[in-house]
mmCIF file of C-alpha atoms in Angstrom:
data_model
loop_
_atom_site.group_PDB
_atom_site.id
_atom_site.type_symbol
_atom_site.label_atom_id
_atom_site.label_comp_id
_atom_site.label_asym_id
_atom_site.label_seq_id
_atom_site.Cartn_x
_atom_site.Cartn_y
_atom_site.Cartn_z
ATOM 1 C CA UNK K 197 11.237 5.146 -21.303
ATOM 2 C CA UNK K 198 7.978 6.639 -20.092
ATOM 3 C CA UNK K 199 8.133 10.050 -18.488
ATOM 4 C CA UNK K 200 7.354 8.973 -14.913
ATOM 5 C CA UNK K 201 9.926 6.172 -15.043
ATOM 6 C CA UNK K 202 12.642 8.820 -15.027
ATOM 7 C CA UNK K 203 11.501 9.892 -11.578
ATOM 8 C CA UNK K 204 10.490 6.721 -9.733
ATOM 9 C CA UNK K 205 10.355 2.937 -10.071
ATOM 10 C CA UNK K 206 6.843 2.305 -11.344
ATOM 11 C CA UNK K 207 4.767 -0.726 -10.428
ATOM 12 C CA UNK K 208 3.730 -1.326 -14.019
ATOM 13 C CA UNK K 209 7.361 -1.395 -15.097
ATOM 14 C CA UNK K 210 8.178 -3.875 -12.336
ATOM 15 C CA UNK K 211 5.311 -6.214 -13.253
ATOM 16 C CA UNK K 212 6.166 -6.171 -16.952
ATOM 17 C CA UNK K 213 9.771 -6.982 -16.135
ATOM 18 C CA UNK K 214 8.775 -9.856 -13.836
ATOM 19 C CA UNK K 215 5.953 -11.422 -15.835
ATOM 20 C CA UNK K 216 6.697 -10.284 -19.368
ATOM 21 C CA UNK K 217 3.345 -8.526 -19.790
ATOM 22 C CA UNK K 218 0.837 -6.323 -18.000
ATOM 23 C CA UNK K 219 -0.624 -7.885 -14.875
ATOM 24 C CA UNK K 220 -3.781 -6.639 -13.172
ATOM 25 C CA UNK K 221 -4.829 -6.781 -9.537
ATOM 26 C CA UNK K 222 -8.282 -8.208 -8.862
ATOM 27 C CA UNK K 223 -9.713 -6.934 -5.543
ATOM 28 C CA UNK K 224 -11.228 -9.535 -3.238
ATOM 29 C CA UNK K 225 -13.474 -8.625 -0.321
ATOM 30 C CA UNK K 226 -13.446 -11.126 2.552
ATOM 31 C CA UNK K 227 -15.971 -11.216 5.420
ATOM 32 C CA UNK K 228 -13.410 -9.871 7.890
ATOM 33 C CA UNK K 229 -13.097 -6.878 10.172
ATOM 34 C CA UNK K 230 -10.177 -5.336 12.034
ATOM 35 C CA UNK K 231 -8.741 -5.799 15.548
ATOM 36 C CA UNK K 232 -8.879 -2.036 15.929
ATOM 37 C CA UNK K 233 -12.677 -2.289 15.654
ATOM 38 C CA UNK K 234 -13.008 -5.083 18.211
ATOM 39 C CA UNK K 235 -14.084 -4.675 21.836
ATOM 40 C CA UNK K 236 -16.104 -1.556 21.116
ATOM 41 C CA UNK K 237 -13.301 0.351 19.419
ATOM 42 C CA UNK K 238 -14.107 2.467 16.377
ATOM 43 C CA UNK K 239 -10.925 1.865 14.418
ATOM 44 C CA UNK K 240 -8.500 4.386 12.999
ATOM 45 C CA UNK K 241 -9.845 7.923 12.962
ATOM 46 C CA UNK K 242 -9.660 8.027 9.144
ATOM 47 C CA UNK K 243 -11.244 4.637 8.431
ATOM 48 C CA UNK K 244 -14.806 4.503 7.117
ATOM 49 C CA UNK K 245 -17.247 1.804 8.115
ATOM 50 C CA UNK K 246 -16.750 0.068 4.767
ATOM 51 C CA UNK K 247 -12.962 0.066 5.119
ATOM 52 C CA UNK K 248 -11.085 0.819 1.910
ATOM 53 C CA UNK K 249 -12.635 -1.699 -0.475
ATOM 54 C CA UNK K 250 -14.487 0.828 -2.602
ATOM 55 C CA UNK K 251 -13.792 -1.168 -5.787
ATOM 56 C CA UNK K 252 -14.463 -4.628 -4.352
ATOM 57 C CA UNK K 253 -17.586 -6.759 -4.632
ATOM 58 C CA UNK K 254 -19.786 -7.787 -1.716
ATOM 59 C CA UNK K 255 -17.991 -9.994 0.810
ATOM 60 C CA UNK K 256 -20.939 -12.420 0.775
ATOM 61 C CA UNK K 257 -19.932 -13.495 -2.748
ATOM 62 C CA UNK K 258 -17.422 -16.326 -2.852
ATOM 63 C CA UNK K 259 -13.775 -15.566 -3.554
ATOM 64 C CA UNK K 260 -13.912 -17.631 -6.741
ATOM 65 C CA UNK K 261 -16.978 -15.772 -8.026
ATOM 66 C CA UNK K 262 -15.435 -12.380 -7.231
ATOM 67 C CA UNK K 263 -12.222 -13.241 -9.050
ATOM 68 C CA UNK K 264 -13.901 -14.834 -12.053
ATOM 69 C CA UNK K 265 -16.285 -11.902 -12.482
ATOM 70 C CA UNK K 266 -13.594 -9.222 -12.212
ATOM 71 C CA UNK K 267 -11.129 -11.245 -14.270
ATOM 72 C CA UNK K 268 -13.626 -11.496 -17.134
ATOM 73 C CA UNK K 269 -14.268 -7.744 -17.078
ATOM 74 C CA UNK K 270 -10.597 -6.728 -16.850
ATOM 75 C CA UNK K 271 -9.455 -9.425 -19.270
ATOM 76 C CA UNK K 272 -12.010 -8.438 -21.896
ATOM 77 C CA UNK K 273 -11.381 -4.714 -21.564
ATOM 78 C CA UNK K 274 -7.581 -4.740 -21.414
ATOM 79 C CA UNK K 275 -6.746 -8.070 -23.088
ATOM 80 C CA UNK K 276 -5.091 -9.199 -19.860
ATOM 81 C CA UNK K 277 -3.942 -12.765 -19.271
ATOM 82 C CA UNK K 278 -2.286 -12.697 -15.845
ATOM 83 C CA UNK K 279 -3.779 -11.509 -12.578
ATOM 84 C CA UNK K 280 -3.066 -10.964 -8.882
ATOM 85 C CA UNK K 281 -5.697 -11.938 -6.318
ATOM 86 C CA UNK K 282 -5.700 -8.958 -3.972
ATOM 87 C CA UNK K 283 -7.230 -9.490 -0.532
ATOM 88 C CA UNK K 284 -7.779 -5.785 -0.099
ATOM 89 C CA UNK K 285 -10.303 -4.629 2.449
ATOM 90 C CA UNK K 286 -9.825 -4.440 6.225
ATOM 91 C CA UNK K 287 -7.379 -6.849 7.934
ATOM 92 C CA UNK K 288 -7.256 -10.063 5.940
ATOM 93 C CA UNK K 289 -5.410 -12.137 8.525
ATOM 94 C CA UNK K 290 -7.824 -11.163 11.294
ATOM 95 C CA UNK K 291 -9.757 -14.425 11.128
ATOM 96 C CA UNK K 292 -9.171 -18.046 12.191
ATOM 97 C CA UNK K 293 -6.243 -19.597 10.341
ATOM 98 C CA UNK K 294 -8.457 -22.376 8.922
ATOM 99 C CA UNK K 295 -10.724 -19.768 7.319
ATOM 100 C CA UNK K 296 -7.734 -17.849 6.017
ATOM 101 C CA UNK K 297 -6.410 -21.044 4.442
ATOM 102 C CA UNK K 298 -9.769 -21.717 2.790
ATOM 103 C CA UNK K 299 -9.840 -18.291 1.134
ATOM 104 C CA UNK K 300 -6.210 -18.473 0.030
ATOM 105 C CA UNK K 301 -6.700 -21.887 -1.567
ATOM 106 C CA UNK K 302 -9.919 -20.766 -3.243
ATOM 107 C CA UNK K 303 -8.104 -17.804 -4.825
ATOM 108 C CA UNK K 304 -5.073 -19.881 -5.764
ATOM 109 C CA UNK K 305 -7.163 -22.363 -7.741
ATOM 110 C CA UNK K 306 -8.598 -19.726 -10.079
ATOM 111 C CA UNK K 307 -6.909 -19.979 -13.509
ATOM 112 C CA UNK K 308 -4.472 -17.235 -14.574
ATOM 113 C CA UNK K 309 -3.762 -16.113 -10.996
ATOM 114 C CA UNK K 310 0.016 -15.661 -10.757
ATOM 115 C CA UNK K 311 0.202 -14.109 -7.296
ATOM 116 C CA UNK K 312 -1.752 -13.521 -4.098
ATOM 117 C CA UNK K 313 -1.466 -10.201 -2.290
ATOM 118 C CA UNK K 314 -2.744 -9.973 1.289
ATOM 119 C CA UNK K 315 -3.413 -6.594 2.881
ATOM 120 C CA UNK K 316 -3.205 -6.606 6.670
ATOM 121 C CA UNK K 317 -1.882 -4.849 9.768
ATOM 122 C CA UNK K 318 1.561 -5.224 11.346
ATOM 123 C CA UNK K 319 -0.022 -6.540 14.554
ATOM 124 C CA UNK K 320 -1.812 -9.352 12.694
ATOM 125 C CA UNK K 321 1.185 -11.274 11.367
ATOM 126 C CA UNK K 322 1.874 -14.725 12.814
ATOM 127 C CA UNK K 323 3.858 -17.719 11.645
ATOM 128 C CA UNK K 324 0.775 -19.944 11.163
ATOM 129 C CA UNK K 325 -0.585 -17.574 8.523
ATOM 130 C CA UNK K 326 2.773 -17.341 6.801
ATOM 131 C CA UNK K 327 2.873 -21.140 6.650
ATOM 132 C CA UNK K 328 -0.493 -21.158 4.871
ATOM 133 C CA UNK K 329 0.859 -18.759 2.264
ATOM 134 C CA UNK K 330 4.097 -20.716 1.939
ATOM 135 C CA UNK K 331 2.168 -23.898 1.176
ATOM 136 C CA UNK K 332 -0.061 -22.119 -1.362
ATOM 137 C CA UNK K 333 2.986 -20.625 -3.049
ATOM 138 C CA UNK K 334 4.633 -24.046 -3.311
ATOM 139 C CA UNK K 335 1.545 -25.966 -4.360
ATOM 140 C CA UNK K 336 0.193 -23.503 -6.921
ATOM 141 C CA UNK K 337 3.476 -21.890 -8.003
ATOM 142 C CA UNK K 338 2.346 -18.427 -6.881
ATOM 143 C CA UNK K 339 4.168 -15.325 -5.770
ATOM 144 C CA UNK K 340 3.095 -13.892 -2.409
ATOM 145 C CA UNK K 341 2.987 -10.254 -1.317
ATOM 146 C CA UNK K 342 2.069 -8.997 2.144
ATOM 147 C CA UNK K 343 0.793 -5.408 2.231
ATOM 148 C CA UNK K 344 1.361 -3.810 5.635
ATOM 149 C CA UNK K 345 -0.412 -0.646 6.728
ATOM 150 C CA UNK K 346 2.282 1.315 8.540
ATOM 151 C CA UNK K 347 1.099 4.851 7.548
ATOM 152 C CA UNK K 348 3.921 6.692 9.361
ATOM 153 C CA UNK K 349 6.932 5.942 11.579
ATOM 154 C CA UNK K 350 5.880 8.780 13.903
ATOM 155 C CA UNK K 351 4.425 6.820 16.819
ATOM 156 C CA UNK K 352 2.912 9.982 18.290
ATOM 157 C CA UNK K 353 0.859 10.390 15.109
ATOM 158 C CA UNK K 354 -0.053 6.698 15.117
ATOM 159 C CA UNK K 355 -1.454 7.206 18.600
ATOM 160 C CA UNK K 356 -3.344 10.392 17.727
ATOM 161 C CA UNK K 357 -5.164 8.710 14.824
ATOM 162 C CA UNK K 358 -5.926 5.677 17.032
ATOM 163 C CA UNK K 359 -3.981 3.359 14.790
ATOM 164 C CA UNK K 360 -3.774 0.707 17.511
ATOM 165 C CA UNK K 361 -0.133 -0.226 16.923
ATOM 166 C CA UNK K 362 3.262 1.433 16.951
ATOM 167 C CA UNK K 363 6.481 1.177 14.990
ATOM 168 C CA UNK K 364 7.719 -1.932 16.815
ATOM 169 C CA UNK K 365 4.892 -4.080 15.480
ATOM 170 C CA UNK K 366 5.783 -3.089 11.919
ATOM 171 C CA UNK K 367 9.449 -3.999 12.428
ATOM 172 C CA UNK K 368 8.465 -7.317 14.014
ATOM 173 C CA UNK K 369 6.129 -8.158 11.113
ATOM 174 C CA UNK K 370 8.712 -7.307 8.464
ATOM 175 C CA UNK K 371 11.356 -9.489 10.121
ATOM 176 C CA UNK K 372 9.000 -12.481 10.270
ATOM 177 C CA UNK K 373 7.765 -12.078 6.692
ATOM 178 C CA UNK K 374 11.374 -11.815 5.508
ATOM 179 C CA UNK K 375 12.000 -15.340 6.857
ATOM 180 C CA UNK K 376 9.553 -16.637 4.252
ATOM 181 C CA UNK K 377 10.897 -14.638 1.339
ATOM 182 C CA UNK K 378 7.557 -13.009 0.565
ATOM 183 C CA UNK K 379 7.492 -9.560 -0.960
ATOM 184 C CA UNK K 380 6.425 -6.702 1.321
ATOM 185 C CA UNK K 381 4.514 -3.602 0.275
ATOM 186 C CA UNK K 382 4.309 -0.871 2.918
ATOM 187 C CA UNK K 383 1.353 1.531 2.931
ATOM 188 C CA UNK K 384 2.137 5.115 3.929
ATOM 189 C CA UNK K 385 0.111 8.312 4.405
ATOM 190 C CA UNK K 386 2.368 11.358 4.053
ATOM 191 C CA UNK K 387 -0.046 14.043 5.236
ATOM 192 C CA UNK K 388 -1.554 12.778 8.467
ATOM 193 C CA UNK K 389 -2.297 15.633 10.901
ATOM 194 C CA UNK K 390 0.758 16.065 13.103
ATOM 195 C CA UNK K 391 3.300 14.854 10.552
ATOM 196 C CA UNK K 392 5.671 17.085 8.606
ATOM 197 C CA UNK K 393 8.372 16.641 5.954
ATOM 198 C CA UNK K 394 10.852 15.324 8.508
ATOM 199 C CA UNK K 395 8.437 12.458 9.231
ATOM 200 C CA UNK K 396 8.199 11.775 5.503
ATOM 201 C CA UNK K 397 11.984 11.568 5.269
ATOM 202 C CA UNK K 398 12.268 9.269 8.282
ATOM 203 C CA UNK K 399 9.490 7.006 7.006
ATOM 204 C CA UNK K 400 11.314 6.617 3.691
ATOM 205 C CA UNK K 401 14.559 5.876 5.524
ATOM 206 C CA UNK K 402 13.019 3.255 7.820
ATOM 207 C CA UNK K 403 11.223 1.330 5.059
ATOM 208 C CA UNK K 404 14.414 1.481 3.002
ATOM 209 C CA UNK K 405 16.566 0.222 5.891
ATOM 210 C CA UNK K 406 14.143 -2.677 6.420
ATOM 211 C CA UNK K 407 14.313 -3.356 2.670
ATOM 212 C CA UNK K 408 10.632 -3.364 1.929
ATOM 213 C CA UNK K 409 10.012 -4.310 -1.696
ATOM 214 C CA UNK K 410 7.326 -1.778 -2.529
ATOM 215 C CA UNK K 411 5.496 1.209 -1.117
ATOM 216 C CA UNK K 412 1.996 2.458 -1.678
ATOM 217 C CA UNK K 413 1.412 6.133 -0.850
ATOM 218 C CA UNK K 414 -2.028 7.401 0.081
ATOM 219 C CA UNK K 415 -2.928 11.066 0.162
ATOM 220 C CA UNK K 416 -5.177 11.463 3.203
ATOM 221 C CA UNK K 417 -8.852 11.746 2.352
ATOM 222 C CA UNK K 418 -11.621 12.499 4.832
ATOM 223 C CA UNK K 419 -14.255 9.792 4.619
ATOM 224 C CA UNK K 420 -17.773 10.535 5.759
ATOM 225 C CA UNK K 421 -18.952 9.334 9.166
ATOM 226 C CA UNK K 422 -15.482 9.060 10.675
ATOM 227 C CA UNK K 423 -13.841 10.710 13.672
ATOM 228 C CA UNK K 424 -11.466 12.404 11.246
ATOM 229 C CA UNK K 425 -14.465 13.865 9.414
ATOM 230 C CA UNK K 426 -15.861 15.279 12.651
ATOM 231 C CA UNK K 427 -12.490 16.797 13.558
ATOM 232 C CA UNK K 428 -12.050 18.200 10.049
ATOM 233 C CA UNK K 429 -15.500 19.783 9.874
ATOM 234 C CA UNK K 430 -15.121 21.257 13.381
ATOM 235 C CA UNK K 431 -11.771 22.798 12.502
ATOM 236 C CA UNK K 432 -9.825 20.676 15.003
ATOM 237 C CA UNK K 433 -7.430 19.434 12.330
ATOM 238 C CA UNK K 434 -6.218 20.732 8.997
ATOM 239 C CA UNK K 435 -4.794 19.002 5.958
ATOM 240 C CA UNK K 436 -1.693 20.335 4.281
ATOM 241 C CA UNK K 437 -1.971 22.101 0.945
ATOM 242 C CA UNK K 438 -1.693 20.317 -2.386
ATOM 243 C CA UNK K 439 1.644 21.986 -2.998
ATOM 244 C CA UNK K 440 2.974 20.817 0.362
ATOM 245 C CA UNK K 441 1.849 17.253 -0.281
ATOM 246 C CA UNK K 442 3.626 17.212 -3.637
ATOM 247 C CA UNK K 443 6.825 18.373 -1.924
ATOM 248 C CA UNK K 444 6.404 15.656 0.705
ATOM 249 C CA UNK K 445 6.065 12.992 -1.970
ATOM 250 C CA UNK K 446 9.169 14.299 -3.726
ATOM 251 C CA UNK K 447 11.294 14.325 -0.570
ATOM 252 C CA UNK K 448 9.997 10.887 0.375
ATOM 253 C CA UNK K 449 11.028 9.516 -3.014
ATOM 254 C CA UNK K 450 14.428 11.193 -2.838
ATOM 255 C CA UNK K 451 15.174 9.360 0.408
ATOM 256 C CA UNK K 452 13.692 6.059 -0.748
ATOM 257 C CA UNK K 453 15.916 3.257 -2.007
ATOM 258 C CA UNK K 454 15.834 3.217 -5.823
ATOM 259 C CA UNK K 455 15.210 -0.548 -5.657
ATOM 260 C CA UNK K 456 11.807 -0.111 -3.998
ATOM 261 C CA UNK K 457 8.797 -0.259 -6.303
ATOM 262 C CA UNK K 458 6.279 2.590 -6.040
ATOM 263 C CA UNK K 459 2.773 1.198 -6.469
ATOM 264 C CA UNK K 460 0.759 4.364 -5.868
ATOM 265 C CA UNK K 461 1.252 8.051 -5.091
ATOM 266 C CA UNK K 462 -2.269 9.340 -4.435
ATOM 267 C CA UNK K 463 -5.492 7.938 -3.025
ATOM 268 C CA UNK K 464 -8.397 6.996 -5.214
ATOM 269 C CA UNK K 465 -11.753 7.263 -3.523
ATOM 270 C CA UNK K 466 -15.241 8.003 -4.911
ATOM 271 C CA UNK K 467 -16.214 11.623 -4.252
ATOM 272 C CA UNK K 468 -19.560 10.524 -2.816
ATOM 273 C CA UNK K 469 -17.774 8.767 0.044
ATOM 274 C CA UNK K 470 -15.595 11.666 1.214
ATOM 275 C CA UNK K 471 -15.894 15.295 2.302
ATOM 276 C CA UNK K 472 -12.306 15.909 1.225
ATOM 277 C CA UNK K 473 -10.228 14.074 -1.338
ATOM 278 C CA UNK K 474 -7.126 15.107 -3.298
ATOM 279 C CA UNK K 475 -7.844 18.847 -3.110
ATOM 280 C CA UNK K 476 -10.599 18.416 -5.699
ATOM 281 C CA UNK K 477 -8.149 17.079 -8.286
ATOM 282 C CA UNK K 478 -7.955 13.741 -10.065
ATOM 283 C CA UNK K 479 -5.072 11.479 -9.067
ATOM 284 C CA UNK K 480 -3.560 11.661 -12.557
ATOM 285 C CA UNK K 481 -3.651 15.465 -12.533
ATOM 286 C CA UNK K 482 -1.814 15.411 -9.203
ATOM 287 C CA UNK K 483 0.686 12.931 -10.605
ATOM 288 C CA UNK K 484 1.376 15.231 -13.549
ATOM 289 C CA UNK K 485 1.929 18.146 -11.142
ATOM 290 C CA UNK K 486 4.317 15.997 -9.115
ATOM 291 C CA UNK K 487 6.332 14.996 -12.175
ATOM 292 C CA UNK K 488 6.521 18.599 -13.330
ATOM 293 C CA UNK K 489 7.772 19.644 -9.893
ATOM 294 C CA UNK K 490 10.335 16.844 -9.767
ATOM 295 C CA UNK K 491 11.540 17.696 -13.244
ATOM 296 C CA UNK K 492 12.002 21.348 -12.297
ATOM 297 C CA UNK K 493 13.809 20.463 -9.074
ATOM 298 C CA UNK K 494 15.888 17.695 -10.718
ATOM 299 C CA UNK K 495 14.386 15.347 -8.170
ATOM 300 C CA UNK K 496 14.225 11.551 -8.498
ATOM 301 C CA UNK K 497 13.848 8.435 -6.386
ATOM 302 C CA UNK K 498 16.998 7.610 -4.460
ATOM 303 C CA UNK K 499 18.654 10.994 -4.964
ATOM 304 C CA UNK K 500 19.416 11.184 -1.235
ATOM 305 C CA UNK K 501 19.727 7.448 -0.592
ATOM 306 C CA UNK K 502 23.188 7.703 0.922
ATOM 307 C CA UNK K 503 22.641 7.078 4.630
ATOM 308 C CA UNK K 504 22.934 3.297 5.115
ATOM 309 C CA UNK K 505 25.897 0.932 5.330
ATOM 310 C CA UNK K 506 27.960 2.948 7.761
ATOM 311 C CA UNK K 507 27.719 6.093 5.668
ATOM 312 C CA UNK K 508 29.566 8.211 8.241
ATOM 313 C CA UNK K 509 32.736 6.238 7.557
ATOM 314 C CA UNK K 510 32.898 7.844 4.128
ATOM 315 C CA UNK K 511 34.275 10.931 5.918
ATOM 316 C CA UNK K 512 37.466 9.042 6.688
ATOM 317 C CA UNK K 513 40.028 9.440 3.924
ATOM 318 C CA UNK K 514 41.341 6.206 2.515
ATOM 319 C CA UNK K 515 38.341 4.071 3.531
#
């Protein structure tokens, strides 16, 4: 057993168990935007103009070309044979359903694609789009994952960062996706200005109660040319220390269901695109610090997962 697998349920371990070998995500960049940027809005305070697709190719290139190009590179370098088409940047259901269907089918027809993962917002989930994915899954024998950007369950913080949705939209989206049996990966930022460790605990508890399949944690970075950057440089907001973030990750994991896969713990963003990122450390150095801390504290995923299923009834003797 690898060292980090003692502390949390790793994504690589999950994929190997499911597919029998290493599987790699291939980022796809669609010509889409975001509802939070429509009607003159500027989007979330932390979102850069290019979104989050730092690793993706130009959206003007066809989905097939993007996948084939990246598949060749990854396959040659890592001897990979199975891949996930990852619609990564912006809100990938924020386009007409006919266009969405076209892109999904185009990705599904690329050889060696075993799954399609669609990153989107909780307020951009509708049944018509789920039906498109259901048909693609049936026709091409693919697994489907929906990645939802929740960020935090603290609706006051969601408002302060101009997220454009609250907690209710996330719950609504999860319930609809569950009807189709697709896997759900919830994106979370544990160090948004205004949040504290209690918010981290409650976020872990909510995603566990809703039985999300995976989580992806992002350490907040400050991208250039964003409202967050202006607030950060003017001293209007501060970002918690590296040590505090590590403790937040640990307490989040302790309260997270042990059945939930952990895809990521720290952000990965090119230094040239941010004025602050990961306290000047690499993501793997931060991961090593986290594992050392968890080892010292005897911390592990699910350690405090004892609050569901009428837990208060355990206080009654004889139950």
